């Protein structure tokens, strides 16, 4: 069974730029959730995708957007990067029948300078 | 928004000691989960709880879903060096898709 994978591992961007992060869900899972984890904090929910549509969103501005593909993989896009966007971005996959058991990938560490 | 208050924030214990941590909320949750995160990695699911009063074990770890549905507890017995890490509680409100996380409990073990 393949776990959740994310790419890239680390990324450095400049304020104002755009970034795309990628996630492949665990085999057998059809739902992907994205979280932002600031240093020393717990993960904060950004949004969830199910059947290629957004299925719940946290308190994040519209410049955070996403996609889910037919193979259940997902992308997180962030436009107009701000310094406060520096964080660990976590992807979690689950099966819609038990979507509360979310399994996390290793994360992408984004640094905005 | 909903917040989970997790305590203690950090623990420094001797190897072999038992550990207890808890999570409380002003909201009622339908599901409680406990995760462990190590440096440079994502959180790893330890235990999931679905019913008020439920007590579930995973090896030396035992977690309980509080009767009021507003709290949960995690105990680790006979701690070992590999237990070091940050433990997070997470809750799910009825009908919600997201998990709400606590601030984490950092566990350090002195050999």
Short mmCIF file of C-alpha atoms in Angstrom, two decimals:
data_model
loop_
_atom_site.label_atom_id
_atom_site.label_comp_id
_atom_site.label_asym_id
_atom_site.label_seq_id
_atom_site.Cartn_x
_atom_site.Cartn_y
_atom_site.Cartn_z
CA UNK A 1 0.00 0.00 0.00
CA UNK A 2 1.46 3.35 -1.08
CA UNK A 3 1.24 6.19 1.41
CA UNK A 4 0.61 9.87 0.77
CA UNK A 5 3.41 11.57 -1.14
CA UNK A 6 4.04 15.28 -1.63
CA UNK A 7 6.33 17.31 -3.85
CA UNK A 8 8.50 19.23 -3.67
CA UNK A 9 9.98 18.68 -0.22
CA UNK A 10 11.23 22.23 0.15
CA UNK A 11 10.59 25.39 -1.81
CA UNK A 12 11.82 28.97 -1.58
CA UNK A 13 9.80 31.71 -3.26
CA UNK A 14 9.79 35.49 -3.32
CA UNK A 15 6.90 37.60 -2.06
CA UNK A 16 4.34 38.15 -4.83
CA UNK A 17 5.18 34.96 -6.69
CA UNK A 18 2.89 32.00 -7.23
CA UNK A 19 3.47 28.41 -6.10
CA UNK A 20 1.99 24.98 -6.87
CA UNK A 21 2.31 22.09 -4.46
CA UNK A 22 1.41 18.52 -5.37
CA UNK A 23 -0.01 15.54 -3.50
CA UNK A 24 -0.66 11.92 -4.40
CA UNK A 25 -3.22 10.26 -2.17
CA UNK A 26 -2.86 6.89 -0.50
CA UNK A 27 -4.11 4.01 -2.65
CA UNK A 28 -7.81 3.37 -2.08
CA UNK A 29 -8.47 6.94 -0.90
CA UNK A 30 -10.62 9.39 -2.85
CA UNK A 31 -10.58 12.52 -0.68
CA UNK A 32 -7.73 14.98 -0.19
CA UNK A 33 -7.46 17.71 2.46
CA UNK A 34 -4.82 20.43 2.67
CA UNK A 35 -3.52 21.98 5.89
CA UNK A 36 -1.09 24.78 6.71
CA UNK A 37 1.15 24.28 9.73
CA UNK A 38 3.03 27.30 11.03
CA UNK A 39 6.09 26.71 13.19
CA UNK A 40 5.10 25.56 16.68
CA UNK A 41 1.41 25.32 15.83
CA UNK A 42 -1.09 22.62 14.97
CA UNK A 43 -2.21 22.18 11.35
CA UNK A 44 -4.92 24.57 10.11
CA UNK A 45 -7.48 23.32 7.57
CA UNK A 46 -7.30 25.03 4.16
CA UNK A 47 -9.79 22.99 2.10
CA UNK A 48 -10.85 19.51 1.07
CA UNK A 49 -11.45 17.99 -2.37
CA UNK A 50 -13.79 15.12 -3.18
CA UNK A 51 -14.91 14.05 -6.65
CA UNK A 52 -12.74 16.81 -8.12
CA UNK A 53 -14.69 19.55 -6.32
CA UNK A 54 -14.01 21.66 -3.25
CA UNK A 55 -15.86 20.06 -0.36
CA UNK A 56 -15.27 22.39 2.56
CA UNK A 57 -12.99 25.36 3.12
CA UNK A 58 -11.26 26.88 6.12
CA UNK A 59 -10.56 30.53 6.85
CA UNK A 60 -8.12 31.14 3.99
CA UNK A 61 -8.36 33.83 1.27
CA UNK A 62 -9.26 33.04 -2.36
CA UNK A 63 -5.62 33.25 -3.44
CA UNK A 64 -5.39 29.74 -1.97
CA UNK A 65 -6.95 27.43 -4.55
CA UNK A 66 -6.79 23.78 -5.44
CA UNK A 67 -7.54 21.03 -7.87
CA UNK A 68 -8.23 17.35 -7.66
CA UNK A 69 -7.61 15.07 -10.64
CA UNK A 70 -9.44 11.90 -11.75
CA UNK A 71 -6.71 9.76 -10.15
CA UNK A 72 -7.48 11.57 -6.83
CA UNK A 73 -4.16 13.39 -6.75
CA UNK A 74 -4.35 17.08 -5.89
CA UNK A 75 -2.64 20.44 -6.25
CA UNK A 76 -2.57 23.44 -3.94
CA UNK A 77 -1.95 26.78 -5.62
CA UNK A 78 -1.11 29.96 -3.77
CA UNK A 79 -1.02 33.28 -5.64
CA UNK A 80 0.55 36.57 -4.59
CA UNK A 81 2.67 34.96 -1.90
CA UNK A 82 3.07 36.80 1.39
CA UNK A 83 5.76 36.38 4.04
CA UNK A 84 3.18 34.86 6.41
CA UNK A 85 2.57 32.06 3.90
CA UNK A 86 5.88 30.53 5.01
CA UNK A 87 4.86 27.24 6.61
CA UNK A 88 4.72 23.46 6.26
CA UNK A 89 1.89 22.51 3.87
CA UNK A 90 0.41 19.13 4.60
CA UNK A 91 -1.78 16.99 2.42
CA UNK A 92 -3.98 14.30 3.97
CA UNK A 93 -5.94 11.63 2.16
CA UNK A 94 -8.95 9.66 3.31
CA UNK A 95 -11.77 7.50 2.03
CA UNK A 96 -15.09 9.32 1.78
CA UNK A 97 -16.83 6.73 3.94
CA UNK A 98 -14.48 7.45 6.84
CA UNK A 99 -13.18 10.90 5.92
CA UNK A 100 -12.30 11.71 9.50
CA UNK A 101 -9.41 9.20 9.46
CA UNK A 102 -6.99 11.37 7.55
CA UNK A 103 -3.51 10.14 6.69
CA UNK A 104 -0.85 12.77 6.16
CA UNK A 105 2.04 13.10 3.77
CA UNK A 106 5.46 14.40 4.83
CA UNK A 107 4.63 17.96 3.83
CA UNK A 108 6.20 20.68 1.70
CA UNK A 109 8.22 23.32 3.55
CA UNK A 110 7.55 26.68 1.84
CA UNK A 111 9.73 29.68 2.63
CA UNK A 112 8.70 33.08 1.29
CA UNK A 113 11.39 35.78 1.30
CA UNK B 1 -13.64 29.43 15.14
CA UNK B 2 -13.44 26.23 17.14
CA UNK B 3 -10.35 25.78 19.26
CA UNK B 4 -8.92 22.82 21.05
CA UNK B 5 -6.98 23.45 24.24
CA UNK B 6 -4.29 20.84 24.59
CA UNK B 7 -2.26 20.39 27.75
CA UNK B 8 0.39 20.24 28.84
CA UNK B 9 2.30 22.14 26.17
CA UNK B 10 5.46 20.20 26.97
CA UNK B 11 6.57 17.32 29.16
CA UNK B 12 10.01 16.25 30.32
CA UNK B 13 9.99 12.74 31.74
CA UNK B 14 12.27 9.84 32.55
CA UNK B 15 12.28 6.73 30.40
CA UNK B 16 9.82 4.20 31.78
CA UNK B 17 7.40 6.76 33.19
CA UNK B 18 3.75 6.95 32.18
CA UNK B 19 2.47 10.02 30.31
CA UNK B 20 -0.95 11.66 30.29
CA UNK B 21 -2.16 14.51 28.10
CA UNK B 22 -5.58 15.89 27.31
CA UNK B 23 -7.56 18.05 24.96
CA UNK B 24 -10.64 20.12 25.77
CA UNK B 25 -13.07 22.19 23.74
CA UNK B 26 -16.13 24.35 24.21
CA UNK B 27 -17.73 22.52 21.27
CA UNK B 28 -19.07 18.99 20.99
CA UNK B 29 -17.08 16.75 18.66
CA UNK B 30 -18.24 13.59 16.90
CA UNK B 31 -14.77 12.20 16.35
CA UNK B 32 -11.49 12.54 18.20
CA UNK B 33 -8.12 11.55 16.78
CA UNK B 34 -4.61 11.54 18.17
CA UNK B 35 -1.54 12.06 15.98
CA UNK B 36 2.21 12.05 16.58
CA UNK B 37 4.57 14.25 14.57
CA UNK B 38 8.35 13.95 14.44
CA UNK B 39 10.72 16.58 13.00
CA UNK B 40 10.54 16.89 9.23
CA UNK B 41 7.56 14.56 8.93
CA UNK B 42 3.81 14.76 8.70
CA UNK B 43 1.50 13.73 11.57
CA UNK B 44 0.98 9.98 11.95
CA UNK B 45 -2.43 8.74 13.06
CA UNK B 46 -2.24 6.87 16.36
CA UNK B 47 -5.82 6.35 17.52
CA UNK B 48 -9.30 7.30 16.28
CA UNK B 49 -12.33 7.52 18.63
CA UNK B 50 -15.96 7.62 17.52
CA UNK B 51 -18.24 7.26 20.56
CA UNK B 52 -18.53 9.12 23.86
CA UNK B 53 -16.89 7.07 26.59
CA UNK B 54 -14.96 4.93 24.12
CA UNK B 55 -11.59 3.67 25.34
CA UNK B 56 -9.19 2.45 22.64
CA UNK B 57 -5.65 1.12 22.88
CA UNK B 58 -2.82 0.88 20.38
CA UNK B 59 0.06 -0.93 22.06
CA UNK B 60 1.24 1.19 25.00
CA UNK B 61 -1.06 4.03 23.97
CA UNK B 62 -4.60 4.37 25.30
CA UNK B 63 -7.03 7.14 24.39
CA UNK B 64 -10.50 7.99 25.62
CA UNK B 65 -13.40 9.93 24.13
CA UNK B 66 -14.79 12.03 26.97
CA UNK B 67 -18.36 11.48 28.14
CA UNK B 68 -19.27 15.13 27.50
CA UNK B 69 -17.86 14.81 23.95
CA UNK B 70 -15.89 17.97 24.64
CA UNK B 71 -12.65 16.31 25.66
CA UNK B 72 -10.26 13.47 25.02
CA UNK B 73 -7.28 11.95 26.80
CA UNK B 74 -4.16 10.11 25.69
CA UNK B 75 -2.00 7.99 27.97
CA UNK B 76 1.35 6.41 27.14
CA UNK B 77 2.58 3.71 29.47
CA UNK B 78 6.21 2.82 30.17
CA UNK B 79 7.66 5.48 27.86
CA UNK B 80 10.63 4.64 25.64
CA UNK B 81 13.00 6.95 23.70
CA UNK B 82 11.12 6.51 20.40
CA UNK B 83 8.02 8.09 22.00
CA UNK B 84 9.73 11.48 21.68
CA UNK B 85 7.80 13.85 19.43
CA UNK B 86 4.84 16.21 19.35
CA UNK B 87 1.42 14.74 20.04
CA UNK B 88 -1.64 16.43 18.56
CA UNK B 89 -5.28 15.91 19.30
CA UNK B 90 -7.76 16.60 16.50
CA UNK B 91 -11.53 16.75 16.55
CA UNK B 92 -14.26 16.69 13.94
CA UNK B 93 -17.58 18.46 14.38
CA UNK B 94 -20.74 16.74 13.17
CA UNK B 95 -21.22 17.33 9.46
CA UNK B 96 -17.86 19.04 9.08
CA UNK B 97 -15.11 17.91 6.75
CA UNK B 98 -12.20 19.51 8.49
CA UNK B 99 -10.20 18.41 11.49
CA UNK B 100 -9.53 20.99 14.19
CA UNK B 101 -6.14 20.48 15.83
CA UNK B 102 -4.80 21.31 19.25
CA UNK B 103 -1.52 23.16 19.73
CA UNK B 104 0.38 19.97 20.50
CA UNK B 105 2.20 18.44 23.47
CA UNK B 106 5.97 18.17 23.05
CA UNK B 107 7.28 15.06 24.79
CA UNK B 108 10.94 14.83 25.76
CA UNK B 109 12.37 11.73 27.42
CA UNK B 110 15.51 11.64 29.52
CA UNK B 111 17.22 8.26 29.28
#
